[in-house]
Coordinates of C-alpha atoms (C1' of nucleotides) in Angstrom, one line a residue:
Chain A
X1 CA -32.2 21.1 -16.8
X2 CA -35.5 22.5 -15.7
X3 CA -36.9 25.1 -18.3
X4 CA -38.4 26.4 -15.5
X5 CA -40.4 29.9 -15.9
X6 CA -39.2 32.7 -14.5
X7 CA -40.5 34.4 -11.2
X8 CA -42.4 37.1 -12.7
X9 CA -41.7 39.1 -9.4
X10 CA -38.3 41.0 -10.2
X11 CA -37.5 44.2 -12.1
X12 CA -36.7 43.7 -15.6
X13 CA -36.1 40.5 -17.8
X14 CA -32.8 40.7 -18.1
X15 CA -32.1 40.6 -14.2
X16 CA -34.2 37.6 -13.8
X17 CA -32.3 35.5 -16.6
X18 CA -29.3 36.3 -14.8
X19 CA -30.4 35.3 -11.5
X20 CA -31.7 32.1 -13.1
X21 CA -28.7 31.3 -15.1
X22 CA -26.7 31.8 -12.1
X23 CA -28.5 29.6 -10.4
X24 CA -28.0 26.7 -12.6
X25 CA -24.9 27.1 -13.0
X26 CA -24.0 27.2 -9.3
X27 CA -26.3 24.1 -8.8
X28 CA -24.4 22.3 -11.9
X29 CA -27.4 22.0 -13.9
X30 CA -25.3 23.8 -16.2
X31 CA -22.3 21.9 -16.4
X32 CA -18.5 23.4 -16.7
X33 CA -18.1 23.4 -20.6
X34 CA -21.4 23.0 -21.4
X35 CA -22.1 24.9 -24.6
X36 CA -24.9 27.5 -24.6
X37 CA -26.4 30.4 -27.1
X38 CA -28.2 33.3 -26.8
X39 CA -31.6 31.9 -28.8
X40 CA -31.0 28.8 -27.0
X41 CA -31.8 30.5 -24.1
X42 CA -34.2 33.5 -25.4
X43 CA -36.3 30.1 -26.7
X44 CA -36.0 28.3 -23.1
X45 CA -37.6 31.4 -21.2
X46 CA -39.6 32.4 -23.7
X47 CA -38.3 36.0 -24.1
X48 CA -36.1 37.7 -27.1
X49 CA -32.0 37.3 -27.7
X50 CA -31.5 41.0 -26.4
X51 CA -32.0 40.8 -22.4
X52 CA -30.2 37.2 -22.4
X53 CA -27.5 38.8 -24.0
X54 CA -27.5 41.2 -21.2
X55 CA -27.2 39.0 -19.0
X56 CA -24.4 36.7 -20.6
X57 CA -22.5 40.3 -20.1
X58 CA -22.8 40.2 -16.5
X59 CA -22.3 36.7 -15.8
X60 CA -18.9 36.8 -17.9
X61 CA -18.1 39.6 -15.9
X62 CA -18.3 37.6 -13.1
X63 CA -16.3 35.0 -14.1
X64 CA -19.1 32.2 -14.7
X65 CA -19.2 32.6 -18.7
X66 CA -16.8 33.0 -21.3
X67 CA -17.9 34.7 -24.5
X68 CA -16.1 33.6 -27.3
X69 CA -16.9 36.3 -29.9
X70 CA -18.7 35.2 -33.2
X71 CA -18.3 31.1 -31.6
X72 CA -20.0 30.9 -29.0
X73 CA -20.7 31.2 -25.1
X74 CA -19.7 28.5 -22.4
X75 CA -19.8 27.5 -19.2
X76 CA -16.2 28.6 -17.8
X77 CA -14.9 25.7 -16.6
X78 CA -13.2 26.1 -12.8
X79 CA -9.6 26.8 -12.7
X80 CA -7.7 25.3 -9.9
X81 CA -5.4 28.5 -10.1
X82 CA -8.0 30.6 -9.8
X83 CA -10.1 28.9 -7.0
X84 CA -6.5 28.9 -5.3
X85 CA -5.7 32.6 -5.2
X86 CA -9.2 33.4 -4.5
X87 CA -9.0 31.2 -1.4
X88 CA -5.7 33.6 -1.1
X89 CA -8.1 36.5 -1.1
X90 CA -10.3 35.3 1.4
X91 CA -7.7 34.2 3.6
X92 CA -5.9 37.9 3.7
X93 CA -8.8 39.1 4.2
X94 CA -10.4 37.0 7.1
X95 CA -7.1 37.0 9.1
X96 CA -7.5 40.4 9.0
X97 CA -11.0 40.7 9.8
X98 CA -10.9 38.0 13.0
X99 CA -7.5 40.1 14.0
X100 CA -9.7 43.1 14.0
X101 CA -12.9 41.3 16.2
X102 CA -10.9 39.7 18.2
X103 CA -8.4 42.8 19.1
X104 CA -11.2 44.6 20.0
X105 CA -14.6 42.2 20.7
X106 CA -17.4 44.0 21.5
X107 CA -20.1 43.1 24.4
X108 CA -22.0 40.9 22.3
X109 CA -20.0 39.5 20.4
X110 CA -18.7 36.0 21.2
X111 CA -22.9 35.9 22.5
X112 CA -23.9 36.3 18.7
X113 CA -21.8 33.8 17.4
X114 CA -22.4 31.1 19.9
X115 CA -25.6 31.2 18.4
X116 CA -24.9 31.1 15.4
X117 CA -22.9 28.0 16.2
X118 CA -26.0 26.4 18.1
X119 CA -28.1 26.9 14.9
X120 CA -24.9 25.1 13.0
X121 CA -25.1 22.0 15.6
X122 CA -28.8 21.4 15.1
X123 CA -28.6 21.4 11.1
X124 CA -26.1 19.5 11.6
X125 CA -27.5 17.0 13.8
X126 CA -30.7 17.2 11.2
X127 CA -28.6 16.2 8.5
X128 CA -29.3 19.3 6.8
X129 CA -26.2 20.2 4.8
X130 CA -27.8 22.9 3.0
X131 CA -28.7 24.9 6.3
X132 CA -25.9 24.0 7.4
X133 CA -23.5 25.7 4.5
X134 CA -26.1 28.8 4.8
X135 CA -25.5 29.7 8.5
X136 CA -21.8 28.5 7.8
X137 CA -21.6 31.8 5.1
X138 CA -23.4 33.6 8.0
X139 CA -21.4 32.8 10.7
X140 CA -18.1 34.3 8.4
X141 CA -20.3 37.1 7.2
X142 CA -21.3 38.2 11.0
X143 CA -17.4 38.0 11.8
X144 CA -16.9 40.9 8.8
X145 CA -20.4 42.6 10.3
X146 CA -18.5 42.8 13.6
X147 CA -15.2 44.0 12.1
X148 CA -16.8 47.0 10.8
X149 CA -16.5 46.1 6.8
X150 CA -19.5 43.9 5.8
X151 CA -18.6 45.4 2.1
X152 CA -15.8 43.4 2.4
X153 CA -17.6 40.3 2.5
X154 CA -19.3 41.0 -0.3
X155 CA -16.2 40.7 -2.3
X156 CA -15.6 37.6 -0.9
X157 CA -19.0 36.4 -1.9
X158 CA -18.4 37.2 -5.4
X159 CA -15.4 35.4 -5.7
X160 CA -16.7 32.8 -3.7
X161 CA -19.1 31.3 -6.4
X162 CA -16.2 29.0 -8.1
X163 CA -15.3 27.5 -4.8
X164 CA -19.2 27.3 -4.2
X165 CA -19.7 25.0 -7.1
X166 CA -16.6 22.7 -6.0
X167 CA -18.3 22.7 -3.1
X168 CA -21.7 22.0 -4.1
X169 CA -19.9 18.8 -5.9
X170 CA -19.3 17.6 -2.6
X171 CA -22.5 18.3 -0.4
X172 CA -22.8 16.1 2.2
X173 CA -19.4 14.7 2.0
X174 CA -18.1 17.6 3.9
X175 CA -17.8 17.1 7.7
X176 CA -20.2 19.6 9.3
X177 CA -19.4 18.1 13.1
X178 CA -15.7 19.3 12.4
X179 CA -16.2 22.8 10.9
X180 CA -18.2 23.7 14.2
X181 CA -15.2 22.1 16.1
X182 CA -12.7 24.8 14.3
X183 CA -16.2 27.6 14.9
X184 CA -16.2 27.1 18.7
X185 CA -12.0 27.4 18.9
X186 CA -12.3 30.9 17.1
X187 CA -15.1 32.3 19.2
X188 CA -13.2 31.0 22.1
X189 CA -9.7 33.0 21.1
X190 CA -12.5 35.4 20.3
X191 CA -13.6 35.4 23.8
X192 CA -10.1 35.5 25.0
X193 CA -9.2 38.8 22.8
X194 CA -6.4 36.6 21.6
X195 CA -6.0 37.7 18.1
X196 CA -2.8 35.5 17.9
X197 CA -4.6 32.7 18.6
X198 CA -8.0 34.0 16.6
X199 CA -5.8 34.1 13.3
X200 CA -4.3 30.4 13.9
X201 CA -7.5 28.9 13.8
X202 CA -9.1 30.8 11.4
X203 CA -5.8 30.0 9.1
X204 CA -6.4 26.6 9.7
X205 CA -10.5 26.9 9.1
X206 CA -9.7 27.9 5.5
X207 CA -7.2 25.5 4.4
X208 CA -9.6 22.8 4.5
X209 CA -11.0 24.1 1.1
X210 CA -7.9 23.5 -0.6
X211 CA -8.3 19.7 0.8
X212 CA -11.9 20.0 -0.9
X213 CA -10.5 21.3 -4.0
X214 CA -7.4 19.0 -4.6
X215 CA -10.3 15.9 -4.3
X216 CA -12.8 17.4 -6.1
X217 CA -10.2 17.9 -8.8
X218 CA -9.2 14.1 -9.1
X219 CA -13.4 12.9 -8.7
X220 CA -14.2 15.8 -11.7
X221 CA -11.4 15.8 -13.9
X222 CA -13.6 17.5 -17.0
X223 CA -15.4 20.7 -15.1
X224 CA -11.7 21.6 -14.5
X225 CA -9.3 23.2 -16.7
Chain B
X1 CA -14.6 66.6 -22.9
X2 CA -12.9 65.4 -26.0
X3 CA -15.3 63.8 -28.6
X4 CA -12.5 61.9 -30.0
X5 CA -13.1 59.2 -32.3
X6 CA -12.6 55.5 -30.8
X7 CA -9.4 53.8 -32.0
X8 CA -10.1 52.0 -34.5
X9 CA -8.0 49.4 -33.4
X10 CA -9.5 47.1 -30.5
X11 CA -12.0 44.0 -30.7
X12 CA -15.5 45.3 -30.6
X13 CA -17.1 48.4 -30.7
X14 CA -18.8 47.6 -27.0
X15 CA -15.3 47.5 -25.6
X16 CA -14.1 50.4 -27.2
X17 CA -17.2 52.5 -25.8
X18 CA -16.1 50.7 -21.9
X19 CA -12.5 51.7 -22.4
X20 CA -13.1 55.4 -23.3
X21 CA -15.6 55.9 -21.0
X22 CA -13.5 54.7 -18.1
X23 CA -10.8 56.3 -18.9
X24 CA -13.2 59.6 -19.1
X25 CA -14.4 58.4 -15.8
X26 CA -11.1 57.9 -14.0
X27 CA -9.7 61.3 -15.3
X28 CA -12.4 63.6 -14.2
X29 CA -13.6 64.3 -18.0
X30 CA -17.0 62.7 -16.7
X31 CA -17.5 64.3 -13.2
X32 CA -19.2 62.0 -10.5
X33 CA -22.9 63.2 -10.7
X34 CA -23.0 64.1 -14.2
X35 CA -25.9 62.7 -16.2
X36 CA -25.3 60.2 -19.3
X37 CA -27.5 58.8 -21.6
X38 CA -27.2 55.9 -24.2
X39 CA -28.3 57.9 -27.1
X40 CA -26.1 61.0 -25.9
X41 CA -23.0 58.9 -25.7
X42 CA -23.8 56.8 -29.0
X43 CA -24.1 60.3 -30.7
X44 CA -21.1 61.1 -29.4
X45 CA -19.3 58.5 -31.1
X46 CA -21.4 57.7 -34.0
X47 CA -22.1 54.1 -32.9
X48 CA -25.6 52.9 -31.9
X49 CA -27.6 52.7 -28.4
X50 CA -26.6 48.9 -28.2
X51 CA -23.0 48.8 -27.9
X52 CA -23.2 52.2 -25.8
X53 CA -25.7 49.9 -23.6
X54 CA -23.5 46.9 -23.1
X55 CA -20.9 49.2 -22.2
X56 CA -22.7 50.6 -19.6
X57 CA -23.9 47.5 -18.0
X58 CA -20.2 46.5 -17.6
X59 CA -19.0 49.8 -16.2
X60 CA -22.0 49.7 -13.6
X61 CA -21.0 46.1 -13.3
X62 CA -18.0 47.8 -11.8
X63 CA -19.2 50.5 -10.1
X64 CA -18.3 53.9 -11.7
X65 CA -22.1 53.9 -13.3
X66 CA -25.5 53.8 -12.1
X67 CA -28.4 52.6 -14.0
X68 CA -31.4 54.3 -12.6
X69 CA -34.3 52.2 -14.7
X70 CA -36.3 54.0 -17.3
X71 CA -34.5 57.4 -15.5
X72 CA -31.3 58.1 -16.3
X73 CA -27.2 57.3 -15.9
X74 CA -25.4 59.0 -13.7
X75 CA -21.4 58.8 -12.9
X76 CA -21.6 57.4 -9.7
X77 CA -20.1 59.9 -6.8
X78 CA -17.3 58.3 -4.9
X79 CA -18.0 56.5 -1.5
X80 CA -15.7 57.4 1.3
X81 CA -17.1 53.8 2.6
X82 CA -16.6 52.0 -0.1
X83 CA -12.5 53.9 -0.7
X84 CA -12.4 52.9 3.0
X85 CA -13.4 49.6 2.3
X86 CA -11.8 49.3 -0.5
X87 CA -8.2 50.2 0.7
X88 CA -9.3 47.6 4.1
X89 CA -9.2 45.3 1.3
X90 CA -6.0 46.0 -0.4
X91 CA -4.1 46.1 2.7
X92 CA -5.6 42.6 4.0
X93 CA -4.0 41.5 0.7
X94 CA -0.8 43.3 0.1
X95 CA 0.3 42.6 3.8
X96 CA -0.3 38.5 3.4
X97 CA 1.3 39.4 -0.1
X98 CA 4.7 41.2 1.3
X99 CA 4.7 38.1 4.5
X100 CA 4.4 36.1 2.0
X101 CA 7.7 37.6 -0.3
X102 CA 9.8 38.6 3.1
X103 CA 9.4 35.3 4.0
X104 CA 10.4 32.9 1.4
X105 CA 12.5 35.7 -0.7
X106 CA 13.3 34.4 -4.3
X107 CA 16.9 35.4 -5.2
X108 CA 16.2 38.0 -7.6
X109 CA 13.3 39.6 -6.0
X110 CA 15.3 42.5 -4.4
X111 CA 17.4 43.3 -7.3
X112 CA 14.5 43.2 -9.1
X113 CA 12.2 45.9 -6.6
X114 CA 15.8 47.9 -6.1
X115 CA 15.4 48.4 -10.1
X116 CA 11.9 49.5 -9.9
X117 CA 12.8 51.7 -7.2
X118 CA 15.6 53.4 -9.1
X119 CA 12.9 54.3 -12.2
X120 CA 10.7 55.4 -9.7
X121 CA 13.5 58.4 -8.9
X122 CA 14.3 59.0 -12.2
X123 CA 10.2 59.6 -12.9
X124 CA 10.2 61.6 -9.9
X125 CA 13.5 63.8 -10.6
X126 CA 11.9 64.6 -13.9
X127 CA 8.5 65.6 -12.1
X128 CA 6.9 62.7 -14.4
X129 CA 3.8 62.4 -12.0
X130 CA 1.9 60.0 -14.6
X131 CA 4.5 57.8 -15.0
X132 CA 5.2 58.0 -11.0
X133 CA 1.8 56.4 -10.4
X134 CA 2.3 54.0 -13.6
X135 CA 5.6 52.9 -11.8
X136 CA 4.1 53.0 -8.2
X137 CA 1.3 50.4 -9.4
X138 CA 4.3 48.3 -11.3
X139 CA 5.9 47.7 -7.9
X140 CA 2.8 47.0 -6.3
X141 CA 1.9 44.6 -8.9
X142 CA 5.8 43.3 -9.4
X143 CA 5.2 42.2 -5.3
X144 CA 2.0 40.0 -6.1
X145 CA 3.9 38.6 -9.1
X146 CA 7.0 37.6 -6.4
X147 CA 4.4 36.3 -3.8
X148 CA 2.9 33.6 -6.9
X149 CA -0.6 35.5 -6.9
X150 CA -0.4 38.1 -9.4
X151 CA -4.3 36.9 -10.6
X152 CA -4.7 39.1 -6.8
X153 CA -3.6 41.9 -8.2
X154 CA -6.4 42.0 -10.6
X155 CA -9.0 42.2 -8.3
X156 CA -7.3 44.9 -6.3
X157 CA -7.0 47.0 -9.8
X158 CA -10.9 46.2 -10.2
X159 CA -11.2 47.8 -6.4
X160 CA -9.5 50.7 -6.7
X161 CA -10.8 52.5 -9.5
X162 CA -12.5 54.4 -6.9
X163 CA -9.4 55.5 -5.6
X164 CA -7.9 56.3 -8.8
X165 CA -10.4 58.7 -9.7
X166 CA -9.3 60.7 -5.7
X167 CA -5.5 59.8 -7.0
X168 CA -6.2 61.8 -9.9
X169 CA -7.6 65.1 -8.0
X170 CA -4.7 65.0 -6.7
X171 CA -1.9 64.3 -8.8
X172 CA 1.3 66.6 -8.0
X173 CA 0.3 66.6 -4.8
X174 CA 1.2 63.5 -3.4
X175 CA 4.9 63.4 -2.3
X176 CA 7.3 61.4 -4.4
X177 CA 9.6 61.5 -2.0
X178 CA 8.2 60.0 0.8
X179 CA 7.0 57.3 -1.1
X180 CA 9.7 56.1 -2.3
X181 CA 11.5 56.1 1.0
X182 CA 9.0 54.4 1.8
X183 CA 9.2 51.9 -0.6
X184 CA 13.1 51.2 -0.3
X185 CA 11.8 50.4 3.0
X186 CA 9.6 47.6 2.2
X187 CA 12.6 46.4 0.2
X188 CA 15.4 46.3 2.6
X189 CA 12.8 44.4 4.8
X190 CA 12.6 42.0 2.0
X191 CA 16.5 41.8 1.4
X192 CA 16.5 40.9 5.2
X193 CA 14.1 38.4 4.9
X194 CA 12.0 40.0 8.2
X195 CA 8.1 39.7 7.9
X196 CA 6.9 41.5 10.6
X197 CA 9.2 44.6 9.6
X198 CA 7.8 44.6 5.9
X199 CA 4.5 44.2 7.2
X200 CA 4.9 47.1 9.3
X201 CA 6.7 49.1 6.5
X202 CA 3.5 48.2 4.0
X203 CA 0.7 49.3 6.7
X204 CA 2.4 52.0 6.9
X205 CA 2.9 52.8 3.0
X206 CA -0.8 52.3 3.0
X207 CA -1.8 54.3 5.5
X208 CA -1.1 57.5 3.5
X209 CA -4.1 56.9 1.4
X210 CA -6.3 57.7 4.1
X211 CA -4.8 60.9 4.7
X212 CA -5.1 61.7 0.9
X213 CA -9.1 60.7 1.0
X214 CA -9.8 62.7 3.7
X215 CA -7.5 65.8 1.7
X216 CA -9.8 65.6 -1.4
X217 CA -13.4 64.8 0.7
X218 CA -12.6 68.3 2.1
X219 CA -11.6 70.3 -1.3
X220 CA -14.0 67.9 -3.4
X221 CA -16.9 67.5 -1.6
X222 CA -19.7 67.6 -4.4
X223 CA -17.6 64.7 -5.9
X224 CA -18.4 62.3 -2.6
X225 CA -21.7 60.9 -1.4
Chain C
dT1 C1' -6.5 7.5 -49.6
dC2 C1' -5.4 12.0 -48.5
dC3 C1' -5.8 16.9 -48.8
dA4 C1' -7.2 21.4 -50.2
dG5 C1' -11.0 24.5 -51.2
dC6 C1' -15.5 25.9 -50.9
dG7 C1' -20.0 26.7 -49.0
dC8 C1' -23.5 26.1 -45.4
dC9 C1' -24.7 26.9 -40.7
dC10 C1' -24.0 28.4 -36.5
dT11 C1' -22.6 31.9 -33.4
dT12 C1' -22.1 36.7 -31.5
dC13 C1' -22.4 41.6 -32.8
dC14 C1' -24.7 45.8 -34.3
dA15 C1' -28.5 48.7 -35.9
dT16 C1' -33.2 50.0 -35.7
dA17 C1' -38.0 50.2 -34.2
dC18 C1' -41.2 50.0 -30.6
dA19 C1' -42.8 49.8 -25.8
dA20 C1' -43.3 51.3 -21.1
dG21 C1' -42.2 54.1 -17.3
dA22 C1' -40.7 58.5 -15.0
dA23 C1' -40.5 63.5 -14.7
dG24 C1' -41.5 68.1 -15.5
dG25 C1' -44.3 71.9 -17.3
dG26 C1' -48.6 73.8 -18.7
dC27 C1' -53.3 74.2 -18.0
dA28 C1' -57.7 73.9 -16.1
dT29 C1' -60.3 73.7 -11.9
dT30 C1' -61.3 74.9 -7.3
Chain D
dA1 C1' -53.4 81.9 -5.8
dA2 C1' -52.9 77.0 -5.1
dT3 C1' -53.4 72.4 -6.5
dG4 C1' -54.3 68.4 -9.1
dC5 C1' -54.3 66.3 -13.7
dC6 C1' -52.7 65.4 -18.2
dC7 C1' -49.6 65.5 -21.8
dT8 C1' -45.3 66.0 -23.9
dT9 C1' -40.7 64.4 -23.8
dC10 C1' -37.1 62.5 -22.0
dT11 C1' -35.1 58.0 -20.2
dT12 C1' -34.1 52.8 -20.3
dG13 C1' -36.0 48.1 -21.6
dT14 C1' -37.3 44.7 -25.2
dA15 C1' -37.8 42.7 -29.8
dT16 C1' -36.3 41.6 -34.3
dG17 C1' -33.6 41.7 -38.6
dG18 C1' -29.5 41.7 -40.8
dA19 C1' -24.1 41.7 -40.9
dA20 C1' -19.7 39.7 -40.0
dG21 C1' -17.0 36.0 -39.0
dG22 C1' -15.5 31.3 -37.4
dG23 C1' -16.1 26.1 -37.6
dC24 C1' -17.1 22.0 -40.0
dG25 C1' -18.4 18.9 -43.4
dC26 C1' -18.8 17.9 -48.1
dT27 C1' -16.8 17.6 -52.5
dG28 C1' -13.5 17.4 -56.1
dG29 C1' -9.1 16.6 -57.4
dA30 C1' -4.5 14.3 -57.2

DNA sequence: TCCAGCGCCCTTCCATACAAGAAGGGCATT
DNA sequence: AATGCCCTTCTTGTATGGAAGGGCGCTGGA
């Protein structure tokens, strides 16, 4: 794992390790289970135990850590339950949201995310799997923009990060040319003001990640629980 | 507002100071505005400025605090966005959650609400508004547990917090009644195993708490951004 | 050979001291 | 009288030392 240095641009120290540690543990350069300690940390950065214990606070608060008092602090490994009902979550919620865009679409709507699609089939066509999960996030980030709730999303995003590190496991494996297949037939309900039809396909949009899951499970037995 | 002395009973002294303060927070004893500071608060309880930190990390974490750097802590005023948002949120959820149970109804699961529903009048005949809204978050939660997603519920309790704190201007106010009318409801559409008429029964359960936002905006005002 | 007890080492947790920034009031200058 | 500067006094942020407790291996006995 890189002992890289921190930007020196942010606010305060503690935000920074936070970021970083996120990071790494997003990325997998810290591994589900992996063992770590406040000094251990304080040492890598080069900065004292208090801010990194900050930081452990938030990032158990989020689910990434588990602080076992007076033990020590891991890596919280995934749980298949809980990347299950958060998929739940997002579900409810995006059903809801592409009811709401596509019961009412505004001008420019289906316009924007054609676009957004177009920028999808040239990462993909570059092979650029990266891009291509960043304007994916976008494209269902817009939809909420559109629905009037953009705080919304950023629930999802927070309970997004354990499915994000399944799905880091499996970057590039992922097929990008059929995720902008299912894209184009929800702009098109979209497009149609067919919320009926809008909730089908999103429904079916999402289930692929418990396809993602259920493999990822069986190729990465130990970062599960 | 009550200096009481922390139980003595719980883990650490960190999540002592959270728990106290929250439940400060959600009752009105800390008014959204007022001005906190580590060392007043560790005063106040004879602990020191680090656990009184920690605590307030987590509690901004969750957004009843706001840590202005190297300025102050303030109770963070409630955000009729954010309730709004909030409540998008819960109904997103509980409406897949009540499909979900109408739809695939497990033997027991109306006897099991009809109970609920049946306390809920006995709390109500008694004017037992507290344990009302104890039992009224019981059936809510009781629903999640039937639909296999109870971990849901958790998030939703993280969520509406902010609510809570409006619930609480308001308590007595709300009618019992109509609740649980509304409620039984919700039931009988689960005892006749129709989804679209639970989901329309739930919406509309839900619904109310706009109503009461809009009530306390109007009589609360310096409480709201 | 097995097992119980003890002690070392590691962890997180708490307390305290110091540093750095922000804000407001008083004072001097214009 | 008005305005700009400084200084005092808050606040939160960081560093460090010790306290409390759990895990694990060694050791002594049976």
């Amino acid at each position: 794992m890189a002992a890289a240095a921190l930007e020196q641009s942010k606010e305060t120290i503690a935000s920074r390790v936070v970021d970083a540690l996120r990071d790494d543990i997003i990325t997998m350069a810290l591994k589900p289970g992996d063992v770590i300690s406040e000094s251990d940390i304080a040492g890598r950065y080069g900065v004292s135990r208090q801010p990194v214990r900050e930081a452990f606070i938030r990032l158990a608060q989020q689910g990434l850590l588990l602080i076992r008092p007076k033990r020590a602090t891991v890596v919280k490994k995934i749980s298949p339950v809980g990347v299950r009902q958060s998929r739940f979550i997002r579900e409810s919620i995006e059903v809801e949201i592409i009811r709401r865009v596509a019961g009412q679409p505004s001008d420019d709507a289906a316009d924007v995310l054609a676009r957004l699609i177009a920028d999808q089939e040239a990462a993909s066509d570059a092979n650029d799997s990266r891009r291509f999960h960043t304007l994916d996030e976008l494209f269902h980030r817009t939809l909420a923009r559109l629905a009037g709730v953009e705080y919304a999303w950023q629930l999802i995003d927070d309970h997004k990060m354990q499915l994000d590190r399944v799905r880091y496991l499996t970057l590039g494996v992922s097929s990008t040319q059929r995720a902008i297949a299912e894209h184009k037939l929800i702009v098109e309900a979209v497009a149609k003001a067919d919320p009926a039809a809008a909730e089908t396909a999103m429904r079916a949009h999402l289930a692929r990640a418990e396809l993602l899951l259920n493999q990822t499970i069986t190729d990465f037995p130990d970062y599960f629980e």
